[in-house]
Short mmCIF file of C-alpha atoms in Angstrom, two decimals:
data_model
loop_
_atom_site.label_atom_id
_atom_site.label_comp_id
_atom_site.label_asym_id
_atom_site.label_seq_id
_atom_site.Cartn_x
_atom_site.Cartn_y
_atom_site.Cartn_z
CA MET A 1 25.11 58.01 107.42
CA SER A 2 27.22 60.21 105.16
CA HIS A 3 30.85 60.87 105.98
CA ILE A 4 32.53 64.27 105.75
CA ARG A 5 36.06 64.40 104.61
CA LEU A 6 37.48 66.15 107.54
CA ASP A 7 41.03 65.18 106.72
CA ASN A 8 40.86 67.86 103.92
CA PRO A 9 41.62 71.21 105.48
CA ASP A 10 39.89 73.15 102.78
CA PHE A 11 36.78 70.98 102.40
CA VAL A 12 37.13 71.50 98.61
CA PRO A 13 36.59 68.93 96.07
CA LYS A 14 39.12 67.84 93.65
CA GLN A 15 37.35 69.33 90.80
CA ARG A 16 38.38 70.21 87.32
CA ALA A 17 40.78 72.91 86.81
CA SER A 18 39.20 73.98 83.65
CA GLY A 19 36.37 75.15 85.69
CA LEU A 20 38.10 78.53 86.11
CA PHE A 21 37.45 79.26 82.38
CA PRO A 22 33.76 80.18 82.55
CA VAL A 23 34.37 82.87 85.05
CA LEU A 24 37.39 84.23 83.21
CA VAL A 25 35.32 84.11 80.00
CA LEU A 26 32.40 85.97 81.50
CA TRP A 27 34.22 88.77 83.10
CA GLY A 28 36.60 88.95 80.25
CA LEU A 29 33.66 89.58 77.93
CA VAL A 30 32.44 92.22 80.39
CA PHE A 31 35.76 93.96 80.43
CA VAL A 32 35.91 93.95 76.71
CA ALA A 33 32.33 95.27 76.47
CA ILE A 34 33.42 98.20 78.84
CA LEU A 35 36.52 99.01 76.66
CA VAL A 36 34.33 98.88 73.42
CA PHE A 37 31.75 101.14 75.00
CA LEU A 38 34.48 103.65 76.18
CA TRP A 39 36.04 103.61 72.69
CA ALA A 40 32.49 104.24 71.10
CA GLN A 41 32.00 107.20 73.43
CA GLY A 42 35.16 108.88 72.43
CA GLY A 43 37.84 107.27 74.46
CA PHE A 44 38.92 107.84 78.01
CA GLY A 45 37.86 111.44 78.65
CA VAL A 46 39.47 113.79 81.12
CA GLY A 47 37.73 114.45 84.46
CA SER A 48 36.86 110.91 85.49
CA ASP A 49 37.54 109.84 89.12
CA TYR A 50 40.70 107.94 88.39
CA TYR A 51 41.60 108.10 92.04
CA LEU A 52 39.39 104.97 92.33
CA ILE A 53 41.60 102.91 89.91
CA PRO A 54 44.32 101.92 92.30
CA TRP A 55 41.84 101.15 95.20
CA SER A 56 39.75 98.97 92.84
CA ILE A 57 42.83 97.15 91.78
CA ILE A 58 43.83 96.50 95.40
CA ALA A 59 40.33 95.43 96.28
CA GLY A 60 40.27 92.99 93.20
CA VAL A 61 43.42 91.41 94.23
CA ALA A 62 42.30 90.92 97.96
CA VAL A 63 38.97 89.46 97.01
CA LEU A 64 40.49 87.17 94.27
CA ALA A 65 43.24 85.95 96.53
CA PRO A 66 41.07 83.29 98.46
CA PRO A 67 39.63 81.80 95.27
CA ALA A 68 43.14 81.68 93.75
CA TYR A 69 44.43 79.88 96.79
CA ILE A 70 41.55 77.34 96.74
CA PHE A 71 42.20 76.85 93.00
CA ARG A 72 45.96 76.25 93.51
CA LYS A 73 45.57 74.17 96.59
CA SER A 74 42.52 71.90 95.82
CA GLY A 75 41.16 72.61 92.33
CA PHE A 76 38.40 74.96 91.27
CA ASP A 77 34.66 74.57 92.28
CA LEU A 78 32.56 77.23 90.66
CA PHE A 79 29.97 76.92 93.37
CA HIS A 80 32.23 76.81 96.40
CA PRO A 81 30.74 79.48 98.72
CA LEU A 82 33.84 81.60 98.82
CA ILE A 83 34.26 81.52 95.05
CA PHE A 84 30.61 82.00 94.26
CA ALA A 85 30.36 85.06 96.33
CA VAL A 86 33.23 86.70 94.47
CA TRP A 87 32.29 85.93 90.83
CA SER A 88 28.43 86.19 91.26
CA TYR A 89 28.29 89.45 93.08
CA ILE A 90 31.35 91.04 95.06
CA PHE A 91 33.76 91.16 92.11
CA PRO A 92 31.36 92.73 89.69
CA ALA A 93 29.35 95.02 91.94
CA PHE A 94 32.31 96.50 93.92
CA VAL A 95 35.62 95.81 92.08
CA LEU A 96 34.19 96.30 88.59
CA GLY A 97 31.94 98.90 90.17
CA GLY A 98 34.93 101.01 91.18
CA PHE A 99 36.10 101.02 87.52
CA ILE A 100 32.62 101.88 86.28
CA LEU A 101 32.56 104.89 88.58
CA ALA A 102 36.10 105.82 87.71
CA PHE A 103 35.44 106.09 83.99
CA GLY A 104 32.08 107.81 84.50
CA LEU A 105 30.00 104.91 83.02
CA SER A 106 27.57 105.20 85.89
CA ASN A 107 26.38 108.50 87.39
CA PRO A 108 23.47 107.93 89.76
CA PHE A 109 21.76 110.92 91.18
CA PHE A 110 22.71 109.99 94.62
CA LEU A 111 26.31 110.43 94.15
CA SER A 112 25.86 113.95 95.52
CA PHE A 113 24.69 112.32 98.84
CA ILE A 114 28.22 111.04 99.46
CA GLU A 115 30.20 113.42 101.47
CA ASN A 116 33.88 113.52 100.78
CA PRO A 117 33.78 110.81 98.13
CA GLU A 118 37.59 110.75 97.86
CA PHE A 119 37.54 109.15 101.29
CA ASN A 120 34.15 107.43 101.58
CA ILE A 121 34.09 105.53 98.27
CA PRO A 122 37.61 103.93 98.76
CA PHE A 123 36.54 103.36 102.49
CA SER A 124 33.42 101.41 101.23
CA LEU A 125 35.65 99.25 99.13
CA PHE A 126 37.79 98.57 102.24
CA ILE A 127 34.49 97.61 104.08
CA VAL A 128 33.73 95.12 101.48
CA VAL A 129 37.08 93.52 101.47
CA PHE A 130 37.14 93.54 105.29
CA GLY A 131 33.74 91.85 105.25
CA TYR A 132 34.53 89.22 102.60
CA LEU A 133 37.91 88.26 104.31
CA SER A 134 35.88 87.90 107.60
CA VAL A 135 33.64 85.42 105.77
CA VAL A 136 36.79 83.55 104.72
CA LEU A 137 38.10 83.62 108.33
CA GLY A 138 34.73 82.22 109.60
CA PHE A 139 34.74 79.57 106.86
CA TYR A 140 38.13 78.13 108.04
CA LEU A 141 37.58 78.34 111.76
CA PRO A 142 38.75 75.01 113.40
CA SER A 143 35.64 74.78 115.42
CA ASN A 144 33.56 74.18 112.34
CA LYS A 145 34.89 70.61 112.27
CA TYR A 146 33.15 69.91 115.56
CA LEU A 147 29.99 71.46 114.42
CA VAL A 148 30.07 69.53 111.08
CA LYS A 149 30.51 66.13 112.89
CA ARG A 150 27.66 66.87 115.22
CA MET A 151 25.37 67.86 112.31
CA ASP A 152 26.43 65.04 110.10
CA LYS A 153 24.83 62.66 112.74
CA ILE A 154 21.32 63.95 112.15
CA VAL A 155 21.39 64.51 108.37
CA PRO A 156 19.46 61.54 106.62
CA ASP A 157 20.91 59.68 103.80
CA LEU A 158 18.21 59.59 101.23
CA ASP A 159 19.31 57.87 98.06
CA TRP A 160 17.11 58.83 95.03
CA GLU A 161 17.86 57.34 91.60
CA PRO A 162 17.60 60.08 88.77
CA GLN A 163 15.07 58.08 86.84
CA ASN A 164 12.80 57.87 89.79
CA VAL A 165 12.39 61.58 90.41
CA TRP A 166 10.61 62.64 87.40
CA LEU A 167 7.20 62.37 88.96
CA PRO A 168 7.96 64.18 92.24
CA GLY A 169 10.14 66.83 90.33
CA ILE A 170 7.21 67.70 88.01
CA ALA A 171 4.69 67.67 90.95
CA LEU A 172 6.90 70.21 92.73
CA MET A 173 7.32 72.35 89.62
CA PHE A 174 3.56 72.48 88.96
CA ILE A 175 2.79 73.24 92.54
CA GLY A 176 5.47 75.97 92.41
CA ILE A 177 3.98 77.25 89.20
CA GLY A 178 0.66 77.50 91.03
CA PHE A 179 2.16 79.41 93.94
CA ASN A 180 3.87 81.73 91.46
CA ILE A 181 0.71 82.42 89.50
CA LEU A 182 -1.01 83.17 92.78
CA GLY A 183 1.78 85.45 93.94
CA PHE A 184 1.68 87.24 90.43
CA LEU A 185 -2.08 87.81 90.80
CA GLN A 186 -1.60 89.00 94.36
CA GLY A 187 1.12 91.53 93.31
CA VAL A 188 3.83 89.73 95.24
CA LEU A 189 5.81 88.77 92.24
CA GLY A 190 6.53 90.39 88.95
CA TYR A 191 7.29 94.15 88.22
CA GLN A 192 4.51 95.30 90.45
CA ARG A 193 4.10 96.72 93.94
CA ILE A 194 1.36 96.12 96.57
CA ASP A 195 0.36 99.09 98.61
CA GLU A 196 -0.21 97.09 101.91
CA THR A 197 1.39 93.77 102.85
CA GLY A 198 -1.09 90.94 103.34
CA ILE A 199 -0.88 88.71 106.22
CA PHE A 200 -0.21 85.77 103.89
CA ASP A 201 2.05 87.49 101.32
CA GLY A 202 5.30 86.45 103.17
CA LEU A 203 4.23 82.96 103.22
CA LEU A 204 3.18 82.96 99.67
CA PHE A 205 6.57 84.44 98.63
CA PHE A 206 8.42 81.58 100.18
CA LEU A 207 6.16 79.01 98.85
CA THR A 208 7.12 80.12 95.39
CA LEU A 209 10.49 78.55 96.23
CA ILE A 210 8.89 75.14 95.52
CA TYR A 211 9.27 75.82 91.99
CA LEU A 212 13.08 76.29 92.24
CA ILE A 213 13.51 73.20 94.23
CA GLY A 214 11.48 71.17 91.66
CA ASN A 215 13.47 72.82 88.89
CA LEU A 216 16.81 71.97 90.46
CA LEU A 217 15.78 68.29 91.10
CA LEU A 218 14.75 67.82 87.47
CA TRP A 219 17.87 69.48 86.06
CA LEU A 220 20.03 67.17 88.37
CA ALA A 221 18.22 64.20 87.16
CA ILE A 222 18.55 65.29 83.53
CA PHE A 223 22.37 65.63 83.88
CA GLN A 224 22.77 62.43 85.86
CA SER A 225 20.37 60.18 83.84
CA LYS A 226 22.19 57.50 81.90
CA GLN A 227 19.08 56.41 79.87
CA LYS A 228 17.43 58.95 77.43
CA THR A 229 13.67 57.74 77.73
CA GLY A 230 10.62 59.58 76.58
CA ALA A 231 10.03 61.03 80.09
CA TYR A 232 13.68 62.39 79.79
CA TYR A 233 12.83 64.48 76.71
CA LEU A 234 9.51 65.54 78.00
CA VAL A 235 11.00 66.93 81.24
CA LEU A 236 13.88 68.55 79.27
CA PHE A 237 11.32 70.41 76.93
CA LEU A 238 9.31 71.56 79.94
CA LEU A 239 12.44 72.93 81.75
CA VAL A 240 13.74 74.70 78.63
CA ILE A 241 10.39 76.30 77.92
CA MET A 242 9.98 77.62 81.40
CA VAL A 243 13.09 79.70 81.31
CA PRO A 244 11.91 82.44 78.84
CA LEU A 245 8.32 82.16 80.23
CA LYS A 246 9.64 82.94 83.84
CA MET A 247 11.79 85.90 82.46
CA ALA A 248 8.85 87.24 80.53
CA LEU A 249 6.50 87.30 83.55
CA GLN A 250 8.99 88.65 86.05
CA GLY A 251 10.11 91.66 83.94
CA ASN A 252 13.28 91.49 85.90
CA ARG A 253 16.60 92.48 84.52
CA GLY A 254 18.37 89.74 86.27
CA SER A 255 15.75 86.88 86.00
CA LEU A 256 17.37 85.18 83.00
CA PHE A 257 20.75 85.04 84.71
CA SER A 258 19.16 83.76 87.89
CA SER A 259 17.44 81.06 85.79
CA VAL A 260 20.78 79.95 84.33
CA LEU A 261 22.60 79.57 87.65
CA PRO A 262 20.68 76.55 88.91
CA ILE A 263 21.16 74.76 85.61
CA ALA A 264 24.94 75.55 85.79
CA MET A 265 25.01 74.18 89.40
CA ALA A 266 23.18 71.05 88.41
CA PHE A 267 25.53 70.36 85.50
CA TRP A 268 28.61 71.26 87.65
CA TYR A 269 27.62 68.80 90.45
CA SER A 270 26.42 66.03 88.01
CA GLY A 271 29.73 64.33 87.96
CA ARG A 272 30.31 65.00 84.26
CA ARG A 273 33.77 65.87 83.03
CA LEU A 274 33.84 69.57 82.32
CA LYS A 275 35.87 70.22 79.13
CA TRP A 276 37.27 73.74 78.29
CA GLN A 277 34.82 73.86 75.41
CA HIS A 278 31.93 73.60 78.05
CA SER A 279 33.63 76.30 80.05
CA VAL A 280 33.74 78.79 77.00
CA VAL A 281 30.10 77.97 76.20
CA PHE A 282 29.02 78.47 79.80
CA GLY A 283 30.78 81.83 80.10
CA GLY A 284 29.20 82.92 76.93
CA VAL A 285 25.76 81.81 77.93
CA LEU A 286 26.11 83.72 81.25
CA PHE A 287 27.16 86.86 79.39
CA LEU A 288 24.30 86.47 77.09
CA ALA A 289 21.79 85.75 79.95
CA ILE A 290 22.80 89.06 81.57
CA SER A 291 22.65 91.03 78.33
CA ILE A 292 19.31 89.70 77.19
CA GLY A 293 17.94 90.08 80.66
CA ILE A 294 19.06 93.69 80.88
CA VAL A 295 17.63 94.43 77.41
CA TYR A 296 14.29 92.83 78.09
CA GLY A 297 14.01 94.09 81.73
CA THR A 298 14.88 97.60 80.83
CA THR A 299 12.43 97.73 77.92
CA PHE A 300 9.51 96.06 79.83
CA ARG A 301 9.86 98.56 82.68
CA MET A 302 10.12 101.47 80.21
CA ILE A 303 6.84 100.34 78.57
CA LYS A 304 5.08 99.61 81.77
CA GLY A 305 6.12 102.88 83.28
CA SER A 306 5.71 102.16 86.91
CA GLU A 307 5.26 99.35 89.58
CA ALA A 308 1.55 100.05 89.74
CA ARG A 309 -0.55 96.92 89.88
CA ILE A 310 -2.69 96.08 86.77
CA ASN A 311 -4.89 93.23 85.85
CA ALA A 312 -3.23 90.05 84.50
CA GLY A 313 -4.55 90.60 80.98
CA ASP A 314 -3.02 94.13 80.81
CA TYR A 315 0.22 92.84 82.26
CA VAL A 316 0.54 90.06 79.59
CA GLY A 317 -0.24 92.75 77.06
CA GLN A 318 2.87 94.67 78.25
CA ILE A 319 4.94 91.50 77.71
CA THR A 320 3.71 91.36 74.03
CA GLU A 321 4.44 95.11 73.53
CA THR A 322 7.92 94.65 74.95
CA ILE A 323 8.83 91.89 72.56
CA ASP A 324 7.40 93.86 69.71
CA TYR A 325 9.34 96.89 70.69
CA ILE A 326 12.51 94.89 70.95
CA SER A 327 12.04 93.21 67.52
CA ARG A 328 11.37 96.59 65.81
CA THR A 329 14.17 98.65 67.46
CA ASP A 330 17.61 99.03 65.87
CA THR A 331 19.93 96.65 67.50
CA GLY A 332 22.72 99.30 67.90
CA ARG A 333 20.11 101.56 69.76
CA LEU A 334 19.17 98.70 72.03
CA ILE A 335 22.76 97.87 72.81
CA LEU A 336 23.49 101.65 73.55
CA GLU A 337 20.32 102.03 75.76
CA SER A 338 20.99 98.79 77.60
CA SER A 339 24.82 99.19 78.19
CA THR A 340 24.13 102.06 80.43
CA THR A 341 21.61 100.17 82.34
CA LEU A 342 23.98 97.19 82.52
CA PHE A 343 26.80 99.51 84.14
CA GLU A 344 24.32 101.06 86.57
CA ARG A 345 23.04 97.49 87.52
CA LEU A 346 26.49 96.10 87.95
CA GLU A 347 27.69 98.92 90.10
CA ASN A 348 26.67 98.93 93.73
CA LEU A 349 29.75 100.59 95.28
CA SER A 350 28.19 104.11 95.25
CA SER A 351 24.94 102.77 97.01
CA LEU A 352 27.16 101.34 99.84
CA ALA A 353 29.12 104.59 100.01
CA VAL A 354 25.81 106.65 100.68
CA VAL A 355 25.33 104.36 103.83
CA VAL A 356 29.05 104.75 104.79
CA SER A 357 28.86 108.50 104.47
CA ASN A 358 25.52 109.09 106.10
CA TYR A 359 24.73 106.38 108.58
CA GLU A 360 25.89 108.14 111.69
CA LYS A 361 23.87 111.30 111.12
CA LEU A 362 20.75 109.47 109.92
CA GLU A 363 20.65 107.09 112.86
CA ALA A 364 18.34 109.40 114.88
CA TYR A 365 15.74 109.06 111.99
CA GLU A 366 15.89 105.37 111.57
CA ALA A 367 13.16 104.54 114.35
CA SER A 368 10.63 106.63 112.53
CA TYR A 369 11.28 104.54 109.31
CA GLY A 370 11.13 101.25 111.26
CA LEU A 371 14.84 100.56 110.64
CA LYS A 372 16.38 101.06 114.12
CA ASN A 373 17.98 97.91 115.26
CA ASN A 374 16.55 95.92 112.51
CA ILE A 375 19.05 93.00 112.86
CA TYR A 376 17.82 92.32 116.44
CA ASN A 377 14.26 92.86 115.59
CA ASP A 378 14.19 90.51 112.69
CA LEU A 379 16.06 87.91 114.69
CA LEU A 380 13.49 88.07 117.58
CA THR A 381 10.43 88.04 115.36
CA ALA A 382 11.42 85.54 112.70
CA PHE A 383 9.68 82.59 114.43
CA ILE A 384 6.34 84.34 114.32
CA PRO A 385 4.69 84.34 110.89
CA ARG A 386 2.46 87.31 109.92
CA PHE A 387 -0.62 85.42 109.58
CA VAL A 388 -0.20 84.70 113.41
CA TRP A 389 0.80 88.25 114.29
CA PRO A 390 -1.02 90.54 111.71
CA ASP A 391 0.46 93.64 113.12
CA LYS A 392 3.90 92.46 113.04
CA PRO A 393 6.18 95.40 112.23
CA SER A 394 8.21 95.43 108.98
CA THR A 395 11.68 96.02 110.26
CA SER A 396 13.82 95.65 107.28
CA ASP A 397 11.71 97.42 104.56
CA PRO A 398 13.83 98.28 101.62
CA ARG A 399 11.46 101.10 100.54
CA ALA A 400 11.79 102.74 103.94
CA TYR A 401 15.53 102.31 103.74
CA SER A 402 15.60 103.83 100.12
CA ASP A 403 13.35 106.77 101.30
CA LEU A 404 15.79 107.66 104.23
CA TYR A 405 19.09 107.14 102.57
CA PHE A 406 18.26 108.04 99.03
CA SER A 407 15.18 110.18 99.31
CA TYR A 408 13.34 108.00 96.85
CA GLY A 409 11.15 105.33 98.12
CA ASP A 410 9.87 104.07 94.81
CA ASN A 411 13.03 101.88 94.23
CA SER A 412 14.92 99.34 96.28
CA PHE A 413 18.60 100.29 96.41
CA ALA A 414 21.29 97.76 97.49
CA ILE A 415 22.29 97.97 101.14
CA THR A 416 24.49 94.95 101.40
CA PRO A 417 25.07 92.96 104.64
CA PHE A 418 28.22 95.02 105.17
CA GLY A 419 26.11 98.30 105.24
CA ASP A 420 23.47 96.73 107.38
CA LEU A 421 25.98 95.59 109.93
CA LEU A 422 27.69 99.01 109.90
CA ARG A 423 24.38 100.76 110.51
CA ASN A 424 23.49 98.47 113.45
CA PHE A 425 26.84 97.81 115.20
CA GLY A 426 29.42 100.09 113.65
CA LEU A 427 32.64 99.11 111.93
CA PHE A 428 33.59 96.40 114.34
CA GLY A 429 30.28 94.64 113.80
CA ILE A 430 31.18 93.70 110.35
CA PRO A 431 33.84 91.03 111.04
CA LEU A 432 31.81 89.15 113.62
CA GLY A 433 28.63 89.22 111.60
CA MET A 434 30.34 88.03 108.41
CA MET A 435 32.44 85.40 110.26
CA ILE A 436 28.97 83.91 111.40
CA VAL A 437 28.04 83.90 107.64
CA GLY A 438 31.29 82.04 106.89
CA MET A 439 30.63 79.33 109.48
CA TYR A 440 27.14 78.88 108.10
CA LEU A 441 28.64 78.59 104.61
CA ARG A 442 31.13 76.03 105.72
CA LEU A 443 28.46 73.92 107.37
CA ILE A 444 26.22 73.66 104.39
CA TYR A 445 29.06 73.06 101.83
CA SER A 446 30.56 70.31 104.15
CA LEU A 447 27.15 68.53 104.67
CA MET A 448 25.71 68.89 101.31
CA ILE A 449 28.63 68.91 98.84
CA GLU A 450 31.96 67.90 100.54
CA THR A 451 30.82 64.38 101.41
CA GLU A 452 31.94 60.81 100.45
CA GLU A 453 28.38 60.01 99.76
CA PRO A 454 26.91 62.77 97.59
CA ARG A 455 23.11 62.45 97.25
CA ILE A 456 20.87 64.18 94.75
CA TRP A 457 18.92 65.62 97.55
CA LYS A 458 21.86 67.31 99.10
CA LYS A 459 22.75 69.01 95.73
CA MET A 460 19.15 69.97 95.41
CA ALA A 461 19.01 71.52 98.78
CA TYR A 462 22.50 73.24 98.54
CA TYR A 463 21.66 75.86 95.96
CA PRO A 464 18.71 77.49 97.82
CA LEU A 465 20.74 77.40 101.16
CA LEU A 466 23.66 78.91 99.44
CA THR A 467 21.69 81.83 97.86
CA VAL A 468 19.97 82.64 101.15
CA VAL A 469 23.10 84.67 101.70
CA SER A 470 22.47 87.62 99.56
CA TYR A 471 25.37 90.03 99.28
CA GLU A 472 22.97 92.83 98.02
CA ALA A 473 20.22 92.64 100.58
CA PHE A 474 19.88 93.24 104.36
CA TYR A 475 21.95 91.11 106.76
CA ALA A 476 18.86 91.12 108.92
CA THR A 477 16.89 89.12 106.61
CA MET A 478 19.32 86.19 106.29
CA PHE A 479 18.21 84.19 109.31
CA PRO A 480 14.44 84.57 108.76
CA SER A 481 15.01 83.58 105.03
CA LEU A 482 17.12 80.55 106.13
CA LEU A 483 14.45 79.55 108.66
CA ARG A 484 11.57 79.67 106.06
CA THR A 485 13.68 78.12 103.24
CA GLY A 486 14.52 75.30 105.54
CA VAL A 487 10.92 74.60 106.31
CA VAL A 488 9.93 74.69 102.62
CA LEU A 489 12.95 72.32 101.87
CA VAL A 490 11.75 69.85 104.56
CA LEU A 491 8.21 69.76 103.18
CA CYS A 492 9.56 69.27 99.63
CA ILE A 493 11.84 66.48 100.62
CA LEU A 494 9.07 64.75 102.46
CA LEU A 495 6.88 64.89 99.43
CA ILE A 496 9.67 63.71 97.05
CA THR A 497 10.46 60.78 99.54
CA PHE A 498 6.59 59.88 99.64
CA LEU A 499 6.57 59.81 95.81
CA THR A 500 10.06 58.30 95.17
CA PRO A 501 11.19 54.70 95.56
CA VAL A 502 13.89 54.87 98.16
CA ARG A 503 16.73 52.41 97.77
CA ASP A 504 18.53 53.20 101.08
CA LEU A 505 17.46 55.40 103.91
CA ALA A 506 19.77 55.76 106.94
CA LEU A 507 17.81 57.52 109.70
CA PRO A 508 19.70 59.73 112.35
CA LEU A 509 22.31 57.96 114.30
CA GLY A 510 22.31 55.09 111.81
CA ARG A 511 19.82 52.98 113.99
CA VAL A 512 17.29 52.09 111.30
CA ARG A 513 17.82 51.39 107.67
CA HIS A 514 14.74 51.06 105.44
CA VAL A 515 14.70 49.74 101.98
CA ARG A 516 11.73 50.41 99.70
CA SER A 517 11.51 49.55 95.98
#
């Protein structure tokens, strides 16, 4: 049975201090890019919303304080839940988003929907800070220690050697690729939209998670392997080639960035010593992943024109046209076109402000859009799959939400858990709801990462469990997503265990130990 280091009040591993560098490099490059863009546009023009600057600075200090405390107290862990939330979403979307709005780098059409923006936009920043600090409070609740001790007793101790997971990892990847292809053909994946949700579409979407799990397992094995065999290089080639292929098919502006993150986590938790050179390279790679993803995704969407479903051959043809257009277009023009998209994609403060400004007066219309009490409804119906209940109502439909709040149902605008809790329970629902998130994050971090017996399966499971918490999506979908992700993880672990020689397996309560070579 694994042992949790409960004597450490912060549950933070003594990691390499140089790990702070990639985050600083990444957002330093973003900041420089913003300054260069402003200079290229003629400097800091008059008439911008400069009132947001002090509020953005205050919000930045508030959300950076917990990561700074963790760094000073126990070292830096790039994928610590409280740190990951800040650098991967909250800081760029809301803090940098405030600066982007202040300097007029993003002017979405729905800014006119925000009543009294001088109050509601700063108040939206306050809600973000309030929500994030509630996550921090939930993470450090003393009662978590009792919960962790109880859960640790039922967590199996599967000990897989890196060189023994090539076969199950490849098997999972190809099974996942099969489900991804099926999802693509069904219109569930890629830049396309289905007109009517099928009874198996939700199941198919979550089965595509198998690809991510297999991908994570293989990257962990790559970074932890001590011997470079033929299988090692074959798997490495397969993993590398899948990154651009996945980006090309998805047509998503964030797909390359999301492909790099699991690789970074696998390297981070591989036990290797992270030098400052690695940190600089990692920060640069993240910045390039964002930039290339924005260029490709924006161009692909422009060429395809809409989310209408087309046959697979035509879709692949759109990929070829996109690559051809990018190769023929002047680099300066591409940068100029994509920089505006980058700022609009980073900035989500204005989207939240629309909800903050209008949720009370639009509450009466939410029932007709299927959004009324969506957190309760999703929680109650999460256990019933759609293929069992074909008429199961869709209670957290991003298109319906976009239609109601933004008068444009052909896009999915960010709502954030903060906005969803505000809509459902009012301002005082935010701290309770986000504290529950903090408790969950403490639980998975303590069981999967902060343990004296780290196992490759725990690191593999940690990333999908961590990213179940999306700071861009509905709060209502977190628990259903956690439930389905957990089921997929269990199935994958059973398959891996069947295909992998297990050196040491401690079953719950430590009553049985099984050795299999």
